[in-house]
MMTF fields as JSON, N, C-alpha, C and O atoms, coordinates in Angstrom:
{
  "mmtfVersion": "1.0.0",
  "mmtfProducer": "UNKNOWN",
  "numBonds": 403,
  "numAtoms": 404,
  "numGroups": 101,
  "numChains": 1,
  "numModels": 1,
  "chainsPerModel": [1],
  "groupsPerChain": [101],
  "chainIdList": ["A"],
  "bondAtomList": [4, 2, 8, 6, 12, 10, 16, 14, 20, 18, 24, 22, 28, 26, 32, 30, 36, 34, 40, 38, 44, 42, 48, 46, 52, 50, 56, 54, 60, 58, 64, 62, 68, 66, 72, 70, 76, 74, 80, 78, 84, 82, 88, 86, 92, 90, 96, 94, 100, 98, 104, 102, 108, 106, 112, 110, 116, 114, 120, 118, 124, 122, 128, 126, 132, 130, 136, 134, 140, 138, 144, 142, 148, 146, 152, 150, 156, 154, 160, 158, 164, 162, 168, 166, 172, 170, 176, 174, 180, 178, 184, 182, 188, 186, 192, 190, 196, 194, 200, 198, 204, 202, 208, 206, 212, 210, 216, 214, 220, 218, 224, 222, 228, 226, 232, 230, 236, 234, 240, 238, 244, 242, 248, 246, 252, 250, 256, 254, 260, 258, 264, 262, 268, 266, 272, 270, 276, 274, 280, 278, 284, 282, 288, 286, 292, 290, 296, 294, 300, 298, 304, 302, 308, 306, 312, 310, 316, 314, 320, 318, 324, 322, 328, 326, 332, 330, 336, 334, 340, 338, 344, 342, 348, 346, 352, 350, 356, 354, 360, 358, 364, 362, 368, 366, 372, 370, 376, 374, 380, 378, 384, 382, 388, 386, 392, 390, 396, 394, 400, 398],
  "bondOrderList": [1, 1, 1, 1, 1, 1, 1, 1, 1, 1, 1, 1, 1, 1, 1, 1, 1, 1, 1, 1, 1, 1, 1, 1, 1, 1, 1, 1, 1, 1, 1, 1, 1, 1, 1, 1, 1, 1, 1, 1, 1, 1, 1, 1, 1, 1, 1, 1, 1, 1, 1, 1, 1, 1, 1, 1, 1, 1, 1, 1, 1, 1, 1, 1, 1, 1, 1, 1, 1, 1, 1, 1, 1, 1, 1, 1, 1, 1, 1, 1, 1, 1, 1, 1, 1, 1, 1, 1, 1, 1, 1, 1, 1, 1, 1, 1, 1, 1, 1, 1],
  "groupList": [{"groupName": "ARG", "atomNameList": ["N", "CA", "C", "O"], "elementList": ["N", "C", "C", "O"], "formalChargeList": [0, 0, 0, 0], "bondAtomList": [1, 0, 2, 1, 3, 2], "bondOrderList": [1, 1, 2], "singleLetterCode": "R", "chemCompType": "L-PEPTIDE LINKING"}, {"groupName": "ILE", "atomNameList": ["N", "CA", "C", "O"], "elementList": ["N", "C", "C", "O"], "formalChargeList": [0, 0, 0, 0], "bondAtomList": [1, 0, 2, 1, 3, 2], "bondOrderList": [1, 1, 2], "singleLetterCode": "I", "chemCompType": "L-PEPTIDE LINKING"}, {"groupName": "ASN", "atomNameList": ["N", "CA", "C", "O"], "elementList": ["N", "C", "C", "O"], "formalChargeList": [0, 0, 0, 0], "bondAtomList": [1, 0, 2, 1, 3, 2], "bondOrderList": [1, 1, 2], "singleLetterCode": "N", "chemCompType": "L-PEPTIDE LINKING"}, {"groupName": "PRO", "atomNameList": ["N", "CA", "C", "O"], "elementList": ["N", "C", "C", "O"], "formalChargeList": [0, 0, 0, 0], "bondAtomList": [1, 0, 2, 1, 3, 2], "bondOrderList": [1, 1, 2], "singleLetterCode": "P", "chemCompType": "L-PEPTIDE LINKING"}, {"groupName": "GLY", "atomNameList": ["N", "CA", "C", "O"], "elementList": ["N", "C", "C", "O"], "formalChargeList": [0, 0, 0, 0], "bondAtomList": [1, 0, 2, 1, 3, 2], "bondOrderList": [1, 1, 2], "singleLetterCode": "G", "chemCompType": "PEPTIDE LINKING"}, {"groupName": "GLN", "atomNameList": ["N", "CA", "C", "O"], "elementList": ["N", "C", "C", "O"], "formalChargeList": [0, 0, 0, 0], "bondAtomList": [1, 0, 2, 1, 3, 2], "bondOrderList": [1, 1, 2], "singleLetterCode": "Q", "chemCompType": "L-PEPTIDE LINKING"}, {"groupName": "LEU", "atomNameList": ["N", "CA", "C", "O"], "elementList": ["N", "C", "C", "O"], "formalChargeList": [0, 0, 0, 0], "bondAtomList": [1, 0, 2, 1, 3, 2], "bondOrderList": [1, 1, 2], "singleLetterCode": "L", "chemCompType": "L-PEPTIDE LINKING"}, {"groupName": "SER", "atomNameList": ["N", "CA", "C", "O"], "elementList": ["N", "C", "C", "O"], "formalChargeList": [0, 0, 0, 0], "bondAtomList": [1, 0, 2, 1, 3, 2], "bondOrderList": [1, 1, 2], "singleLetterCode": "S", "chemCompType": "L-PEPTIDE LINKING"}, {"groupName": "THR", "atomNameList": ["N", "CA", "C", "O"], "elementList": ["N", "C", "C", "O"], "formalChargeList": [0, 0, 0, 0], "bondAtomList": [1, 0, 2, 1, 3, 2], "bondOrderList": [1, 1, 2], "singleLetterCode": "T", "chemCompType": "L-PEPTIDE LINKING"}, {"groupName": "GLU", "atomNameList": ["N", "CA", "C", "O"], "elementList": ["N", "C", "C", "O"], "formalChargeList": [0, 0, 0, 0], "bondAtomList": [1, 0, 2, 1, 3, 2], "bondOrderList": [1, 1, 2], "singleLetterCode": "E", "chemCompType": "L-PEPTIDE LINKING"}, {"groupName": "PHE", "atomNameList": ["N", "CA", "C", "O"], "elementList": ["N", "C", "C", "O"], "formalChargeList": [0, 0, 0, 0], "bondAtomList": [1, 0, 2, 1, 3, 2], "bondOrderList": [1, 1, 2], "singleLetterCode": "F", "chemCompType": "L-PEPTIDE LINKING"}, {"groupName": "ASP", "atomNameList": ["N", "CA", "C", "O"], "elementList": ["N", "C", "C", "O"], "formalChargeList": [0, 0, 0, 0], "bondAtomList": [1, 0, 2, 1, 3, 2], "bondOrderList": [1, 1, 2], "singleLetterCode": "D", "chemCompType": "L-PEPTIDE LINKING"}, {"groupName": "ALA", "atomNameList": ["N", "CA", "C", "O"], "elementList": ["N", "C", "C", "O"], "formalChargeList": [0, 0, 0, 0], "bondAtomList": [1, 0, 2, 1, 3, 2], "bondOrderList": [1, 1, 2], "singleLetterCode": "A", "chemCompType": "L-PEPTIDE LINKING"}, {"groupName": "MET", "atomNameList": ["N", "CA", "C", "O"], "elementList": ["N", "C", "C", "O"], "formalChargeList": [0, 0, 0, 0], "bondAtomList": [1, 0, 2, 1, 3, 2], "bondOrderList": [1, 1, 2], "singleLetterCode": "M", "chemCompType": "L-PEPTIDE LINKING"}, {"groupName": "LYS", "atomNameList": ["N", "CA", "C", "O"], "elementList": ["N", "C", "C", "O"], "formalChargeList": [0, 0, 0, 0], "bondAtomList": [1, 0, 2, 1, 3, 2], "bondOrderList": [1, 1, 2], "singleLetterCode": "K", "chemCompType": "L-PEPTIDE LINKING"}, {"groupName": "VAL", "atomNameList": ["N", "CA", "C", "O"], "elementList": ["N", "C", "C", "O"], "formalChargeList": [0, 0, 0, 0], "bondAtomList": [1, 0, 2, 1, 3, 2], "bondOrderList": [1, 1, 2], "singleLetterCode": "V", "chemCompType": "L-PEPTIDE LINKING"}, {"groupName": "TRP", "atomNameList": ["N", "CA", "C", "O"], "elementList": ["N", "C", "C", "O"], "formalChargeList": [0, 0, 0, 0], "bondAtomList": [1, 0, 2, 1, 3, 2], "bondOrderList": [1, 1, 2], "singleLetterCode": "W", "chemCompType": "L-PEPTIDE LINKING"}, {"groupName": "TYR", "atomNameList": ["N", "CA", "C", "O"], "elementList": ["N", "C", "C", "O"], "formalChargeList": [0, 0, 0, 0], "bondAtomList": [1, 0, 2, 1, 3, 2], "bondOrderList": [1, 1, 2], "singleLetterCode": "Y", "chemCompType": "L-PEPTIDE LINKING"}, {"groupName": "CYS", "atomNameList": ["N", "CA", "C", "O"], "elementList": ["N", "C", "C", "O"], "formalChargeList": [0, 0, 0, 0], "bondAtomList": [1, 0, 2, 1, 3, 2], "bondOrderList": [1, 1, 2], "singleLetterCode": "C", "chemCompType": "L-PEPTIDE LINKING"}],
  "groupTypeList": [0, 1, 2, 3, 4, 5, 6, 7, 5, 4, 8, 8, 3, 4, 8, 5, 9, 0, 10, 11, 12, 6, 13, 2, 12, 5, 13, 14, 14, 4, 15, 1, 15, 16, 7, 7, 3, 11, 15, 5, 8, 14, 13, 4, 12, 14, 11, 12, 6, 15, 5, 1, 14, 2, 6, 7, 8, 4, 6, 7, 11, 8, 10, 12, 17, 17, 8, 14, 12, 9, 6, 7, 14, 8, 10, 14, 14, 8, 13, 12, 10, 5, 3, 0, 15, 6, 14, 5, 2, 0, 4, 7, 12, 4, 9, 4, 1, 16, 6, 18, 16],
  "groupIdList": [1, 2, 3, 4, 5, 6, 7, 8, 9, 10, 11, 12, 13, 14, 15, 16, 17, 18, 19, 20, 21, 22, 23, 24, 25, 26, 27, 28, 29, 30, 31, 32, 33, 34, 35, 36, 37, 38, 39, 40, 41, 42, 43, 44, 45, 46, 47, 48, 49, 50, 51, 52, 53, 54, 55, 56, 57, 58, 59, 60, 61, 62, 63, 64, 65, 66, 67, 68, 69, 70, 71, 72, 73, 74, 75, 76, 77, 78, 79, 80, 81, 82, 83, 84, 85, 86, 87, 88, 89, 90, 91, 92, 93, 94, 95, 96, 97, 98, 99, 100, 101],
  "secStructList": [7, 7, 7, 6, 6, 4, 4, 4, 1, 1, 1, 7, 6, 6, 2, 2, 2, 2, 2, 2, 2, 2, 2, 2, 2, 2, 2, 2, 6, 6, 7, 7, 7, 1, 1, 7, 2, 2, 2, 2, 2, 2, 1, 7, 2, 2, 2, 2, 2, 2, 2, 6, 6, 6, 1, 6, 6, 1, 7, 6, 6, 7, 7, 7, 7, 7, 1, 2, 2, 2, 0, 0, 0, 0, 0, 2, 2, 2, 2, 6, 6, 1, 7, 3, 3, 3, 3, 7, 1, 1, 7, 1, 1, 1, 6, 6, 3, 3, 3, 3, 7],
  "xCoordList": [0.85, 0.0, 0.886, 1.827, 0.597, 1.347, 0.359, -0.586, 0.575, -0.309, -0.1, 1.0, -1.149, -0.993, 0.087, 0.093, 0.993, 2.071, 3.33, 4.388, 3.248, 4.409, 5.514, 6.693, 5.153, 6.157, 6.635, 7.422, 6.173, 6.598, 7.856, 8.422, 8.288, 9.426, 10.651, 10.659, 11.684, 12.942, 12.897, 13.74, 11.954, 11.867, 11.866, 11.769, 11.974, 11.927, 10.575, 9.543, 10.562, 9.28, 8.308, 8.684, 7.067, 6.036, 5.849, 4.949, 6.691, 6.592, 5.225, 4.612, 4.743, 3.434, 2.335, 1.454, 2.383, 1.344, 1.364, 0.306, 2.555, 2.643, 2.114, 1.406, 2.455, 1.965, 0.441, -0.232, -0.095, -1.548, -2.249, -3.271, -1.706, -2.293, -2.255, -3.213, -1.158, -1.03, -2.066, -2.717, -2.221, -3.2, -4.624, -5.426, -4.934, -6.275, -6.533, -7.641, -5.526, -5.676, -5.915, -6.731, -5.211, -5.403, -6.81, -7.439, -7.296, -8.651, -9.691, -10.683, -9.484, -10.419, -10.453, -11.467, -9.345, -9.279, -9.896, -10.022, -10.284, -10.874, -9.874, -10.226, -8.617, -7.596, -7.798, -7.915, -7.836, -8.033, -6.704, -5.71, -6.708, -5.538, -5.994, -7.19, -5.06, -5.451, -6.37, -6.57, -6.922, -7.822, -7.172, -5.973, -7.992, -7.465, -6.914, -7.312, -5.998, -5.502, -6.644, -6.588, -7.681, -8.83, -9.517, -9.822, -9.757, -10.429, -9.543, -10.029, -8.244, -7.334, -7.307, -7.24, -7.359, -7.328, -8.643, -8.646, -9.773, -11.082, -11.409, -12.091, -10.933, -11.253, -10.008, -9.706, -9.295, -8.11, -8.482, -9.644, -7.508, -7.776, -8.403, -9.281, -7.954, -8.508, -9.977, -10.801, -10.306, -11.701, -12.533, -13.69, -11.961, -12.688, -13.08, -14.187, -12.185, -12.502, -13.669, -14.503, -13.738, -14.858, -16.14, -17.209, -16.041, -17.211, -17.848, -19.064, -17.047, -17.593, -17.81, -18.096, -17.68, -17.726, -19.027, -19.024, -20.127, -21.404, -21.744, -22.831, -20.826, -21.015, -20.508, -19.827, -20.834, -20.408, -18.883, -18.352, -18.18, -16.718, -16.053, -14.829, -16.834, -16.276, -16.323, -16.832, -15.782, -15.83, -16.571, -16.17, -17.657, -18.55, -17.898, -18.385, -16.81, -16.151, -14.928, -13.929, -15.029, -13.978, -14.33, -15.458, -13.368, -13.615, -12.476, -11.355, -12.765, -11.746, -11.846, -12.939, -10.717, -10.682, -9.99, -8.844, -10.666, -10.089, -9.841, -9.287, -10.249, -9.966, -9.495, -9.779, -8.791, -8.328, -9.52, -9.466, -10.595, -11.788, -12.419, -12.819, -12.513, -13.073, -12.227, -12.758, -10.922, -10.02, -10.182, -10.315, -10.17, -10.271, -11.588, -11.597, -12.671, -13.994, -14.209, -14.533, -14.031, -14.373, -13.298, -13.611, -12.048, -10.972, -10.931, -10.741, -11.105, -11.1, -12.215, -12.014, -13.37, -14.484, -14.159, -14.411, -13.604, -13.333, -12.194, -12.189, -11.237, -10.128, -10.606, -9.92, -11.749, -12.266, -12.655, -12.779, -12.848, -13.359, -12.328, -12.374, -11.402, -10.429, -9.249, -9.341, -8.13, -6.987, -7.385, -8.301, -6.702, -7.014, -5.768, -4.644, -5.978, -4.896, -5.154, -6.248, -4.151, -4.234, -3.329, -2.191, -3.824, -3.049, -3.208, -4.324, -2.084, -2.173, -2.788, -2.77, -3.326, -4.068, -3.162, -3.488, -2.053, -1.167, -0.187, 0.119, 0.295, 1.301, 0.742, -0.312, 1.472, 1.044, 2.243, 2.162, 3.343, 4.55, 4.792, 5.889, 3.789, 3.924, 4.343, 4.357, 4.68, 5.054, 3.798, 2.775, 3.88, 2.73, 1.603, 0.437, 1.93, 0.924, 1.241, 2.377, 0.205, 0.39, -0.61, -1.81, -0.1, -0.946, -1.157, -0.189, -2.389, -2.705, -3.4, -4.502, -2.76, -3.291, -3.871, -4.367],
  "yCoordList": [-1.173, 0.0, 1.223, 1.311, 2.158, 3.405, 4.551, 4.642, 5.407, 6.551, 7.599, 7.725, 8.35, 9.435, 10.402, 10.841, 10.725, 11.648, 10.982, 11.611, 9.713, 9.035, 8.868, 8.919, 8.669, 8.5, 9.83, 9.855, 10.92, 12.235, 12.705, 13.741, 11.957, 12.372, 11.535, 10.323, 12.184, 11.493, 10.587, 9.698, 10.775, 9.967, 10.879, 12.1, 10.287, 11.035, 11.742, 11.137, 13.012, 13.706, 12.9, 12.35, 12.842, 12.119, 10.68, 9.997, 10.203, 8.81, 8.521, 7.499, 9.419, 9.2, 9.152, 8.295, 10.062, 10.111, 8.84, 8.323, 8.331, 7.091, 5.9, 5.052, 5.84, 4.752, 4.803, 3.783, 5.991, 6.134, 5.718, 5.033, 6.129, 5.765, 4.251, 3.665, 3.625, 2.167, 1.453, 0.514, 1.891, 1.269, 1.465, 0.531, 2.664, 2.918, 2.075, 1.573, 1.916, 1.1, -0.367, -1.041, -0.857, -2.242, -2.455, -3.478, -1.493, -1.613, -1.61, -2.334, -0.814, -0.792, -2.135, -2.492, -2.889, -4.221, -5.285, -6.444, -4.887, -5.841, -6.472, -7.365, -6.011, -6.533, -5.893, -4.673, -6.722, -6.205, -5.686, -6.411, -4.426, -3.803, -3.196, -3.171, -2.709, -1.986, -0.862, -0.626, -0.178, 0.92, 1.8, 2.078, 2.229, 2.989, 4.331, 4.844, 4.905, 6.242, 7.249, 8.155, 7.095, 8.008, 7.93, 8.955, 6.714, 6.524, 7.029, 7.676, 6.738, 7.183, 8.701, 9.264, 9.353, 10.811, 11.386, 12.365, 10.776, 11.296, 11.013, 11.806, 9.895, 9.532, 9.0, 7.81, 9.871, 9.455, 8.507, 8.436, 7.783, 6.779, 7.374, 6.763, 8.567, 9.171, 9.539, 9.354, 10.059, 10.362, 9.089, 9.086, 8.021, 6.755, 6.264, 5.761, 6.407, 5.975, 6.764, 6.208, 8.044, 8.871, 8.454, 8.414, 8.145, 7.764, 6.47, 6.308, 5.545, 4.253, 4.195, 3.125, 5.318, 5.287, 4.73, 4.221, 4.806, 4.298, 2.897, 2.388, 2.273, 0.882, -0.044, 0.401, -1.318, -2.265, -2.389, -2.8, -2.047, -2.125, -0.82, -0.766, 0.231, 1.536, 1.816, 1.018, 2.964, 3.436, 4.763, 5.711, 4.822, 5.98, 7.279, 8.365, 7.176, 8.396, 8.761, 9.269, 8.495, 8.852, 10.197, 10.407, 11.094, 12.438, 12.883, 12.387, 13.809, 14.486, 15.966, 16.528, 16.578, 18.004, 18.758, 18.46, 19.71, 20.479, 21.932, 22.687, 22.332, 23.686, 23.607, 22.641, 24.615, 24.683, 24.689, 24.077, 25.381, 25.442, 24.061, 23.706, 23.275, 21.921, 21.052, 20.329, 21.131, 20.342, 20.723, 19.857, 21.994, 22.476, 22.054, 21.585, 22.218, 21.927, 20.423, 20.007, 19.624, 18.201, 17.377, 16.507, 17.636, 16.819, 16.929, 15.924, 18.12, 18.291, 17.475, 16.904, 17.419, 16.633, 15.147, 14.456, 14.652, 13.213, 12.797, 11.672, 13.679, 13.372, 13.142, 12.476, 13.67, 13.515, 12.069, 11.69, 11.259, 9.902, 8.806, 7.789, 8.991, 7.933, 8.484, 9.555, 7.742, 8.179, 8.29, 7.606, 9.141, 9.378, 9.199, 9.276, 8.963, 8.918, 10.033, 10.14, 10.859, 11.91, 11.521, 11.102, 11.657, 11.347, 12.498, 12.92, 13.002, 14.065, 13.514, 12.304, 14.377, 13.944, 13.747, 14.179, 13.109, 12.749, 11.696, 11.612, 10.903, 9.901, 8.654, 8.682, 7.553, 6.305, 5.479, 4.254, 6.147, 5.432, 5.554, 5.258, 5.984, 6.068, 7.436, 7.66, 8.337, 9.665, 10.489, 10.282, 11.415, 12.288, 11.628, 11.967, 10.682, 10.023, 10.362, 10.219, 10.819, 11.174, 10.402, 10.406, 9.74, 9.05, 10.033, 10.493, 10.356, 11.37, 10.703, 10.173, 10.73, 10.052, 11.031, 10.646],
  "zCoordList": [0.0, 0.0, 0.0, 0.788, -0.867, -0.942, -0.833, -1.616, 0.12, 0.31, -0.774, -1.312, -1.097, -2.063, -1.596, -0.446, -2.499, -2.175, -1.662, -1.641, -1.244, -0.682, -1.712, -1.363, -2.972, -4.015, -4.581, -5.527, -4.017, -4.485, -3.771, -4.12, -2.789, -1.971, -2.301, -2.086, -2.822, -3.099, -4.311, -4.43, -5.21, -6.428, -7.644, -7.518, -8.801, -10.046, -10.162, -9.873, -10.58, -10.743, -11.602, -12.637, -11.161, -11.892, -11.446, -11.934, -10.519, -10.077, -9.462, -9.769, -8.593, -7.956, -9.002, -8.943, -9.952, -10.993, -11.844, -12.204, -12.169, -12.958, -12.164, -12.706, -10.891, -10.043, -9.928, -10.073, -9.669, -9.545, -10.836, -10.796, -11.974, -13.273, -13.473, -13.976, -13.082, -13.205, -12.341, -12.801, -11.098, -10.2, -10.727, -10.712, -11.186, -11.732, -12.976, -13.161, -13.827, -15.035, -14.664, -15.293, -13.651, -13.223, -12.684, -12.955, -11.925, -11.386, -12.501, -12.415, -13.542, -14.673, -15.389, -15.989, -15.33, -15.936, -15.032, -15.427, -13.81, -12.88, -11.93, -11.158, -11.98, -11.081, -9.708, -9.591, -8.686, -7.337, -6.81, -6.76, -6.422, -5.795, -4.484, -4.193, -3.692, -2.488, -2.896, -4.088, -1.949, -2.293, -3.349, -3.306, -4.291, -5.418, -4.964, -3.918, -5.745, -5.424, -5.307, -4.476, -6.137, -6.075, -4.714, -4.106, -4.245, -2.958, -1.827, -0.9, -1.895, -0.847, -0.756, 0.337, -1.894, -1.908, -1.4, -0.653, -1.803, -1.402, 0.051, 0.699, 0.57, 1.951, 2.628, 2.544, 3.289, 4.024, 5.145, 5.545, 5.649, 6.679, 7.927, 8.538, 8.31, 9.517, 9.298, 10.193, 8.116, 7.81, 7.756, 8.176, 7.249, 7.156, 8.546, 8.736, 9.51, 10.877, 11.442, 12.156, 11.136, 11.592, 10.869, 11.479, 9.583, 8.795, 9.301, 9.204, 9.841, 10.293, 11.796, 12.333, 12.485, 13.948, 14.514, 15.635, 13.794, 14.303, 13.801, 14.075, 13.072, 12.651, 13.749, 14.673, 13.652, 14.689, 14.759, 15.79, 13.697, 13.684, 14.093, 14.214, 14.309, 14.651, 16.14, 16.927, 16.508, 17.886, 17.889, 17.214, 18.652, 18.594, 19.061, 18.744, 19.804, 20.274, 19.421, 19.93, 18.129, 17.176, 16.552, 16.105, 16.527, 16.001, 15.096, 15.207, 14.211, 13.4, 13.728, 13.788, 13.935, 14.276, 13.147, 12.81, 12.575, 11.478, 11.841, 11.042, 13.049, 13.515, 14.967, 15.674, 15.385, 16.771, 17.73, 18.796, 17.347, 18.196, 18.373, 19.481, 17.29, 17.379, 18.307, 19.149, 18.145, 18.983, 20.443, 21.308, 20.71, 22.09, 22.743, 23.881, 22.04, 22.604, 22.837, 23.949, 21.803, 21.889, 22.578, 23.392, 22.267, 22.833, 24.353, 25.038, 24.881, 26.338, 26.995, 28.067, 26.369, 26.928, 26.927, 27.915, 25.835, 25.744, 26.666, 27.166, 26.9, 27.804, 29.232, 30.007, 29.588, 30.948, 31.238, 32.403, 30.206, 30.394, 30.201, 30.893, 29.278, 29.009, 28.219, 27.62, 28.22, 27.412, 25.94, 25.483, 25.22, 23.806, 22.956, 23.453, 21.68, 20.698, 19.704, 19.149, 19.482, 18.461, 17.308, 17.521, 16.097, 14.897, 13.928, 13.624, 13.446, 12.443, 11.171, 10.947, 10.346, 9.166, 7.949, 6.843, 8.164, 7.05, 7.536, 8.726, 6.609, 6.923, 7.576, 8.212, 7.406, 8.038, 8.474, 8.569, 8.734, 9.141, 10.641, 11.115, 11.386, 12.828, 13.351, 14.562, 12.461, 12.925, 13.165, 12.512, 14.095, 14.348, 15.11, 14.905, 15.995, 16.831, 18.287, 18.74, 19.014, 20.409, 21.263, 20.988, 22.302, 23.277, 24.417, 25.022, 24.717, 25.728, 26.908, 26.767, 28.061, 29.251, 30.197, 31.256]
}
């Protein structure tokens, strides 16, 4: 699995675009690949967790914060009940994750 933009760092210009085109072409042929570049771009993993929070596989106290005001208001309330995990809205290599106790 390669996240959108991951091949844009330290590679020949256009590598990400060529990879995305290849994956999209394979999907059009019916070849099963990881989520398409289109889907990854439209719905990042963090947004996906918020979208499924009310399903049996989700957690109802999952939130996404896009403004300082949202973070301040909601995060403080949820911290009163249990430890929280904060994840920045980019990357998937483990960087930008904070465990808040």
